[in-house]
Amino acid sequence: MDRIFSGIQPTGNLHLGNYLGAVRNWVRLQNDYECIFCIVDLHAITVPQDPAELRRTTREVAATYIAAGINPNSAVIFNQSTVSGHAELSWLLSCITPLGWLNRMTQFKDKAGKNRESVGLGLYAYPVLMAADILLYKATHVPVGEDQKQHLELARDIAIAFNRQFGEDFFPLPEPQILGTATRVMSLRDGTKKMSKSDISDYSRINLTDDAETIDLKIRKAKTDPDALPESVEGLGSRPEAANLLGIYAALTDASLGETVSRFAGVDFSRFKKDLAELAVTVLGPIAAERARLLAAPDHIDTILRHGAERANAIAAPNIAHVKELVGFLSP
Ligand code: AQP
């Protein structure tokens, strides 16, 4: 069976972008693939984290995976730092990754911004760790949002470089799976910026923890333009906020953008926003309730993570041992 690897950083509350770009697709794929869903805490510390918060958000992300419909009895759910192969393989791969490849990564440029000289080396090396995450399990498919496409391409290039140097076809080349109509959900405050956990404005995103009232308020306050909704998809060309909200509606109803635009053609934003808020509450409400129920029993979540780490390590250990042998490390 083909194998999926994907993950999310425990850097805060998961939001609608993480759900539509990643977790919802994982739920739909889990019966057709062998799945490994990680909480990538090693990635989280590429920017400063409060240790107590990190522990809390790690459990929260695990609970959200399960509440959204990931079955921990079939899929492997674990936190990255519990399987040492991630860090080991990351180092080995960093030794064959040219700096020029990393210099092209737009996420580093966005996240480092003006602080390029003072951010940690980990933020720069993040895509190599991501390649290691995937290749450690010889994963064949990686369901992610559009923003991770460039990192996935780098992971393929690193796999090719390793295979060329140490043995043809050792690592399969992972295929990105960028699925659905909302592969890049944008901020509610600025339709040209990605919805993100680290945006300072909570009004920029719908968190999977938001209650009905908050979702309704955030959608009502979402930035829009003065015109009514367009008659055709072409009419969304220079209207990023309208495109984003209609895209979210389309994704939440599993409709195409074209069908959704036709449905709301000529409608004013206030009426559309009311429908969108009701829909978002209907879809996200049960996930928030189940997540709260799971978090009331943190020991159960820890047991799931521990069991997941054992299963992940059972796949990773022979692969990392084989990599070390290929590289020429003696294991007396
Ligand atoms: N806005 C988005 N639209 C669609 N997909 C998204 N993803 C993230 N944001 C969107 C997808 O969610 C998965 C996990 O991402 P992540 O949280 O590990 O890292 P990120 O992409 O850096 O997400 P954030 O919210 O922007 O986190 P911070 O602010 O901590 O950096 C990935 O599959 C991603 O594509």
Coordinates of C-alpha atoms and ligand atoms in Angstrom, one line a residue:
M1 CA 0.0 0.0 0.0
D2 CA 1.2 3.5 -0.7
R3 CA 2.2 5.5 2.4
I4 CA 1.2 9.0 3.4
F5 CA 3.2 11.3 5.7
S6 CA 2.0 14.7 6.7
G7 CA 2.1 17.0 9.8
I8 CA 1.2 20.2 11.4
Q9 CA 3.2 22.4 13.8
P10 CA 1.9 22.8 17.3
T11 CA 2.4 26.5 17.2
G12 CA -1.1 27.5 18.2
N13 CA -4.7 26.8 17.4
L14 CA -5.4 25.0 14.2
H15 CA -7.5 27.2 11.8
L16 CA -9.8 26.7 8.9
G17 CA -6.8 26.8 6.5
N18 CA -5.1 23.9 8.3
Y19 CA -8.5 22.0 8.1
L20 CA -9.4 22.6 4.5
G21 CA -5.8 22.5 3.2
A22 CA -4.7 19.5 5.2
V23 CA -6.7 17.6 7.9
R24 CA -9.9 17.2 6.1
N25 CA -8.1 15.7 3.1
W26 CA -6.2 13.3 5.5
V27 CA -9.6 12.1 6.8
R28 CA -10.7 11.3 3.3
L29 CA -7.5 9.6 2.3
Q30 CA -7.0 7.5 5.5
N31 CA -8.7 4.3 4.2
D32 CA -6.8 4.2 0.9
Y33 CA -3.3 4.6 2.3
E34 CA -1.1 3.6 5.2
C35 CA -1.1 7.0 7.0
I36 CA 1.4 8.7 9.4
F37 CA 0.1 12.0 10.8
C38 CA 2.7 13.8 12.8
I39 CA 2.6 16.7 15.2
V40 CA 5.8 18.4 14.1
D41 CA 7.2 19.8 17.4
L42 CA 10.8 19.9 16.1
H43 CA 9.5 22.3 13.4
A44 CA 7.6 24.4 16.0
I45 CA 10.8 25.3 17.8
T46 CA 12.3 26.9 14.7
V47 CA 10.7 30.0 16.3
P48 CA 10.7 30.6 20.0
Q49 CA 8.0 28.6 22.0
D50 CA 7.0 28.6 25.6
P51 CA 7.7 25.1 26.9
A52 CA 4.4 24.7 28.8
E53 CA 2.4 26.1 25.9
L54 CA 4.2 23.7 23.5
R55 CA 3.2 20.7 25.6
R56 CA -0.4 22.0 25.7
T57 CA -0.7 22.7 22.0
T58 CA 0.9 19.4 21.1
R59 CA -2.0 17.6 22.9
E60 CA -4.5 20.0 21.4
V61 CA -3.3 19.3 17.8
A62 CA -3.5 15.5 18.5
A63 CA -7.1 16.0 19.9
T64 CA -8.0 18.0 16.8
Y65 CA -6.7 15.4 14.4
I66 CA -8.9 12.8 16.1
A67 CA -11.9 15.1 16.6
A68 CA -11.8 15.9 12.8
G69 CA -12.1 12.2 12.0
I70 CA -8.6 10.6 12.0
N71 CA -8.8 7.1 13.4
P72 CA -5.8 6.6 15.7
N73 CA -6.3 2.8 15.6
S74 CA -5.4 2.7 11.9
A75 CA -3.4 6.0 11.2
V76 CA -0.2 6.6 13.2
I77 CA -0.5 9.8 15.3
F78 CA 2.6 10.9 17.2
N79 CA 4.8 13.9 18.0
Q80 CA 8.0 14.2 15.9
S81 CA 10.5 14.6 18.8
T82 CA 9.7 11.1 20.1
V83 CA 11.2 9.5 17.0
S84 CA 14.9 10.3 16.9
G85 CA 15.3 9.3 13.2
H86 CA 13.8 12.7 12.2
A87 CA 16.7 14.7 13.6
E88 CA 19.3 12.1 12.5
L89 CA 18.1 11.9 8.9
S90 CA 17.8 15.7 8.8
W91 CA 21.5 16.1 9.6
L92 CA 22.5 13.5 7.0
L93 CA 20.4 15.2 4.4
S94 CA 21.6 18.7 5.3
C95 CA 25.1 17.5 4.4
I96 CA 24.0 16.8 0.8
T97 CA 21.7 19.8 0.3
P98 CA 23.3 22.8 -1.5
L99 CA 22.8 26.1 0.2
G100 CA 21.6 27.5 -3.1
W101 CA 18.5 25.3 -2.9
L102 CA 17.6 26.6 0.5
N103 CA 18.2 30.2 -0.5
R104 CA 15.3 29.9 -2.9
M105 CA 12.7 29.0 -0.2
T106 CA 10.1 31.7 -0.1
Q107 CA 8.7 30.6 3.3
F108 CA 12.1 31.4 5.0
K109 CA 12.1 34.8 3.3
D110 CA 8.5 35.5 4.5
K111 CA 9.1 34.3 8.1
A112 CA 12.6 35.7 8.6
G113 CA 11.6 39.0 6.9
K114 CA 13.9 41.8 8.1
N115 CA 15.4 39.6 10.8
R116 CA 17.3 37.4 8.4
E117 CA 20.6 37.8 10.4
S118 CA 19.1 37.1 13.8
V119 CA 16.7 34.2 13.2
G120 CA 17.9 30.7 14.1
L121 CA 19.6 28.3 11.8
G122 CA 16.7 25.9 12.3
L123 CA 14.3 28.2 10.5
Y124 CA 16.6 28.2 7.5
A125 CA 17.1 24.4 7.6
Y126 CA 13.3 23.8 8.2
P127 CA 12.8 22.4 4.6
V128 CA 15.6 19.8 5.1
L129 CA 13.9 18.6 8.3
M130 CA 10.6 18.4 6.3
A131 CA 12.3 16.3 3.7
A132 CA 13.7 14.0 6.4
D133 CA 10.2 13.6 7.9
I134 CA 8.8 12.3 4.7
L135 CA 11.8 10.2 3.5
L136 CA 12.4 8.6 6.9
Y137 CA 9.2 6.6 6.3
K138 CA 9.8 6.3 2.5
A139 CA 6.4 8.0 2.1
T140 CA 5.0 8.1 -1.4
H141 CA 2.3 10.8 -0.9
V142 CA 2.2 14.0 1.1
P143 CA -1.2 15.8 1.4
V144 CA -0.5 19.5 2.1
G145 CA -1.8 22.9 1.3
E146 CA -0.6 25.0 -1.6
D147 CA 2.0 26.8 0.6
Q148 CA 4.0 23.7 1.1
K149 CA 4.5 22.9 -2.6
Q150 CA 7.9 24.4 -2.9
H151 CA 9.1 22.5 0.2
L152 CA 7.8 19.3 -1.4
E153 CA 9.7 19.9 -4.6
L154 CA 12.8 20.4 -2.5
A155 CA 12.2 17.1 -0.7
R156 CA 12.0 15.4 -4.1
D157 CA 15.3 17.0 -5.2
I158 CA 17.0 15.9 -2.0
A159 CA 15.7 12.4 -2.5
I160 CA 17.1 12.4 -6.0
A161 CA 20.5 13.7 -4.8
F162 CA 20.7 11.0 -2.1
N163 CA 19.6 8.2 -4.5
R164 CA 22.2 9.4 -7.1
Q165 CA 25.0 9.5 -4.5
F166 CA 24.2 6.4 -2.5
G167 CA 22.0 4.0 -4.4
E168 CA 19.4 4.3 -7.1
D169 CA 15.8 4.3 -5.9
F170 CA 16.5 4.1 -2.2
F171 CA 14.0 6.8 -1.5
P172 CA 10.7 6.9 -3.5
L173 CA 10.0 10.4 -4.8
P174 CA 7.1 11.7 -2.7
E175 CA 4.1 13.1 -4.6
P176 CA 2.3 16.2 -3.3
Q177 CA -1.5 15.8 -2.9
I178 CA -2.9 19.4 -3.0
L179 CA -6.6 18.6 -2.9
G180 CA -10.0 20.4 -2.8
T181 CA -11.1 23.9 -3.7
A182 CA -9.5 25.7 -0.8
T183 CA -5.8 24.8 -1.1
R184 CA -4.8 28.2 0.1
V185 CA -7.2 29.8 2.5
M186 CA -6.5 33.5 2.9
S187 CA -6.7 35.8 5.9
L188 CA -10.1 37.3 6.7
R189 CA -8.5 40.7 7.1
D190 CA -6.4 40.7 3.9
G191 CA -7.3 38.4 1.0
T192 CA -3.7 38.5 -0.4
K193 CA -2.2 37.0 2.8
K194 CA -2.4 33.4 3.9
M195 CA -4.5 32.5 6.9
S196 CA -1.9 31.7 9.5
K197 CA -1.7 30.7 13.2
S198 CA 1.0 33.3 13.7
D199 CA -0.9 36.3 12.4
I200 CA -1.2 38.7 15.3
S201 CA -4.9 39.4 14.6
D202 CA -7.2 36.6 15.8
Y203 CA -9.8 38.2 13.5
S204 CA -7.7 37.1 10.5
R205 CA -8.6 33.4 11.0
I206 CA -11.3 31.0 12.1
N207 CA -9.8 28.7 14.7
L208 CA -11.1 25.2 15.0
T209 CA -11.8 26.1 18.7
D210 CA -14.0 29.1 18.0
D211 CA -17.6 28.9 19.2
A212 CA -20.6 29.7 17.0
E213 CA -20.8 33.4 18.2
T214 CA -17.1 34.0 17.5
I215 CA -17.3 32.4 14.0
D216 CA -20.3 34.5 13.2
L217 CA -18.6 37.7 14.4
K218 CA -15.3 37.0 12.5
I219 CA -17.1 36.3 9.3
R220 CA -19.3 39.4 9.7
K221 CA -16.2 41.5 10.3
A222 CA -14.2 39.9 7.4
K223 CA -12.9 42.4 5.0
T224 CA -14.9 42.8 1.8
D225 CA -15.4 45.3 -1.0
P226 CA -18.5 47.4 -1.6
D227 CA -19.9 45.5 -4.7
A228 CA -22.3 42.6 -4.7
L229 CA -21.0 39.2 -5.5
P230 CA -20.1 38.6 -9.2
E231 CA -22.0 36.7 -11.8
S232 CA -19.0 34.6 -12.9
V233 CA -15.6 33.3 -11.7
E234 CA -13.8 35.8 -14.0
G235 CA -15.5 38.6 -11.9
L236 CA -13.4 37.5 -8.9
G237 CA -10.1 38.4 -10.7
S238 CA -9.3 41.6 -8.7
R239 CA -11.5 40.8 -5.7
P240 CA -9.3 38.6 -3.4
E241 CA -11.6 38.8 -0.4
A242 CA -14.7 37.8 -2.3
A243 CA -12.7 35.0 -4.0
N244 CA -11.5 33.8 -0.6
L245 CA -14.9 33.7 1.1
L246 CA -16.6 32.1 -1.9
G247 CA -13.7 29.6 -2.0
I248 CA -14.3 28.7 1.6
Y249 CA -18.0 28.3 1.1
A250 CA -17.3 26.0 -2.0
A251 CA -14.8 23.9 0.0
L252 CA -17.2 23.5 3.0
T253 CA -20.0 22.3 0.7
D254 CA -17.7 20.3 -1.5
A255 CA -18.9 22.3 -4.5
S256 CA -16.9 23.9 -7.2
L257 CA -16.1 27.6 -7.2
G258 CA -18.1 28.0 -10.4
E259 CA -21.2 26.4 -8.8
T260 CA -20.8 28.6 -5.7
V261 CA -20.4 31.8 -7.7
S262 CA -23.6 31.0 -9.6
R263 CA -25.5 30.3 -6.4
F264 CA -24.6 33.7 -4.9
A265 CA -24.5 35.8 -8.1
G266 CA -25.6 39.4 -7.4
V267 CA -26.1 38.7 -3.7
D268 CA -24.8 41.3 -1.3
F269 CA -22.1 40.4 1.2
S270 CA -24.2 40.7 4.3
R271 CA -26.6 38.0 3.2
F272 CA -23.8 35.8 1.9
K273 CA -21.8 36.2 5.1
K274 CA -24.8 35.0 7.1
D275 CA -25.1 31.8 5.1
L276 CA -21.3 31.3 5.3
A277 CA -21.2 31.7 9.0
E278 CA -24.1 29.2 9.5
L279 CA -22.3 26.7 7.2
A280 CA -19.0 27.1 9.1
V281 CA -20.7 26.6 12.4
T282 CA -22.4 23.5 11.2
V283 CA -19.2 22.0 9.9
L284 CA -16.8 23.1 12.6
G285 CA -19.1 23.0 15.7
P286 CA -19.0 19.1 16.1
I287 CA -15.2 19.1 15.7
A288 CA -14.8 21.7 18.5
A289 CA -17.1 19.8 20.8
E290 CA -15.4 16.4 20.2
R291 CA -12.0 18.1 20.7
A292 CA -13.0 19.5 24.0
R293 CA -14.3 16.1 25.1
L294 CA -11.0 14.5 24.2
L295 CA -8.9 17.2 25.9
A296 CA -10.7 16.5 29.2
A297 CA -8.8 13.2 29.2
P298 CA -5.2 14.2 28.5
D299 CA -3.8 10.8 29.6
H300 CA -5.8 9.1 26.9
I301 CA -4.2 11.5 24.3
D302 CA -0.7 10.8 25.7
T303 CA -1.4 7.0 25.4
I304 CA -2.3 7.5 21.7
L305 CA 0.8 9.5 21.1
R306 CA 3.0 7.0 22.9
H307 CA 1.6 4.1 20.9
G308 CA 1.9 6.1 17.7
A309 CA 5.6 6.8 18.4
E310 CA 6.2 3.1 18.8
R311 CA 4.6 2.3 15.5
A312 CA 6.4 5.2 13.8
N313 CA 9.7 4.1 15.2
A314 CA 9.2 0.6 14.0
I315 CA 9.0 1.9 10.4
A316 CA 11.7 4.5 10.8
A317 CA 14.4 2.5 12.6
P318 CA 15.3 0.0 9.8
N319 CA 15.3 2.9 7.3
I320 CA 17.7 5.1 9.3
A321 CA 19.9 2.1 10.0
H322 CA 20.1 1.4 6.2
V323 CA 20.8 5.0 5.5
K324 CA 23.7 5.0 8.0
E325 CA 25.1 1.9 6.3
L326 CA 24.9 3.5 2.9
V327 CA 26.6 6.6 4.1
G328 CA 29.5 4.5 5.5
F329 CA 28.9 4.8 9.3
L330 CA 30.3 1.8 11.2
S331 CA 27.9 0.3 13.7
P332 CA 30.0 -2.1 15.8
Ligands
AQP1 N1 -4.0 29.1 4.9 C1 -3.9 27.9 4.5 N2 -4.6 27.3 3.5 C2 -4.5 26.0 3.2 N3 -3.6 25.2 3.8 C3 -2.9 25.7 4.8 N4 -2.0 25.1 5.6 C4 -1.5 26.0 6.5 N5 -2.1 27.2 6.3 C5 -3.0 27.0 5.2 C6 -1.6 23.7 5.6 O1 -1.7 23.2 6.9 C7 -0.6 22.2 7.1 C8 0.1 22.5 8.3 O2 0.8 23.8 8.3 P1 1.6 24.2 9.5 O3 0.8 24.8 10.6 O4 2.5 23.1 10.0 O5 2.6 25.3 9.0 P2 2.2 26.6 8.1 O6 1.9 26.2 6.7 O7 3.4 27.5 8.4 O8 0.9 27.1 8.8 P3 0.6 28.4 9.6 O9 -0.8 28.5 10.1 O10 1.0 29.6 8.7 O11 1.5 28.2 10.8 P4 2.6 29.2 11.4 O12 1.9 30.5 11.6 O13 3.0 28.6 12.8 O14 3.7 29.3 10.5 C9 0.2 22.2 5.8 O15 -0.2 21.2 5.0 C10 -0.2 23.6 5.2 O16 0.0 23.5 3.8

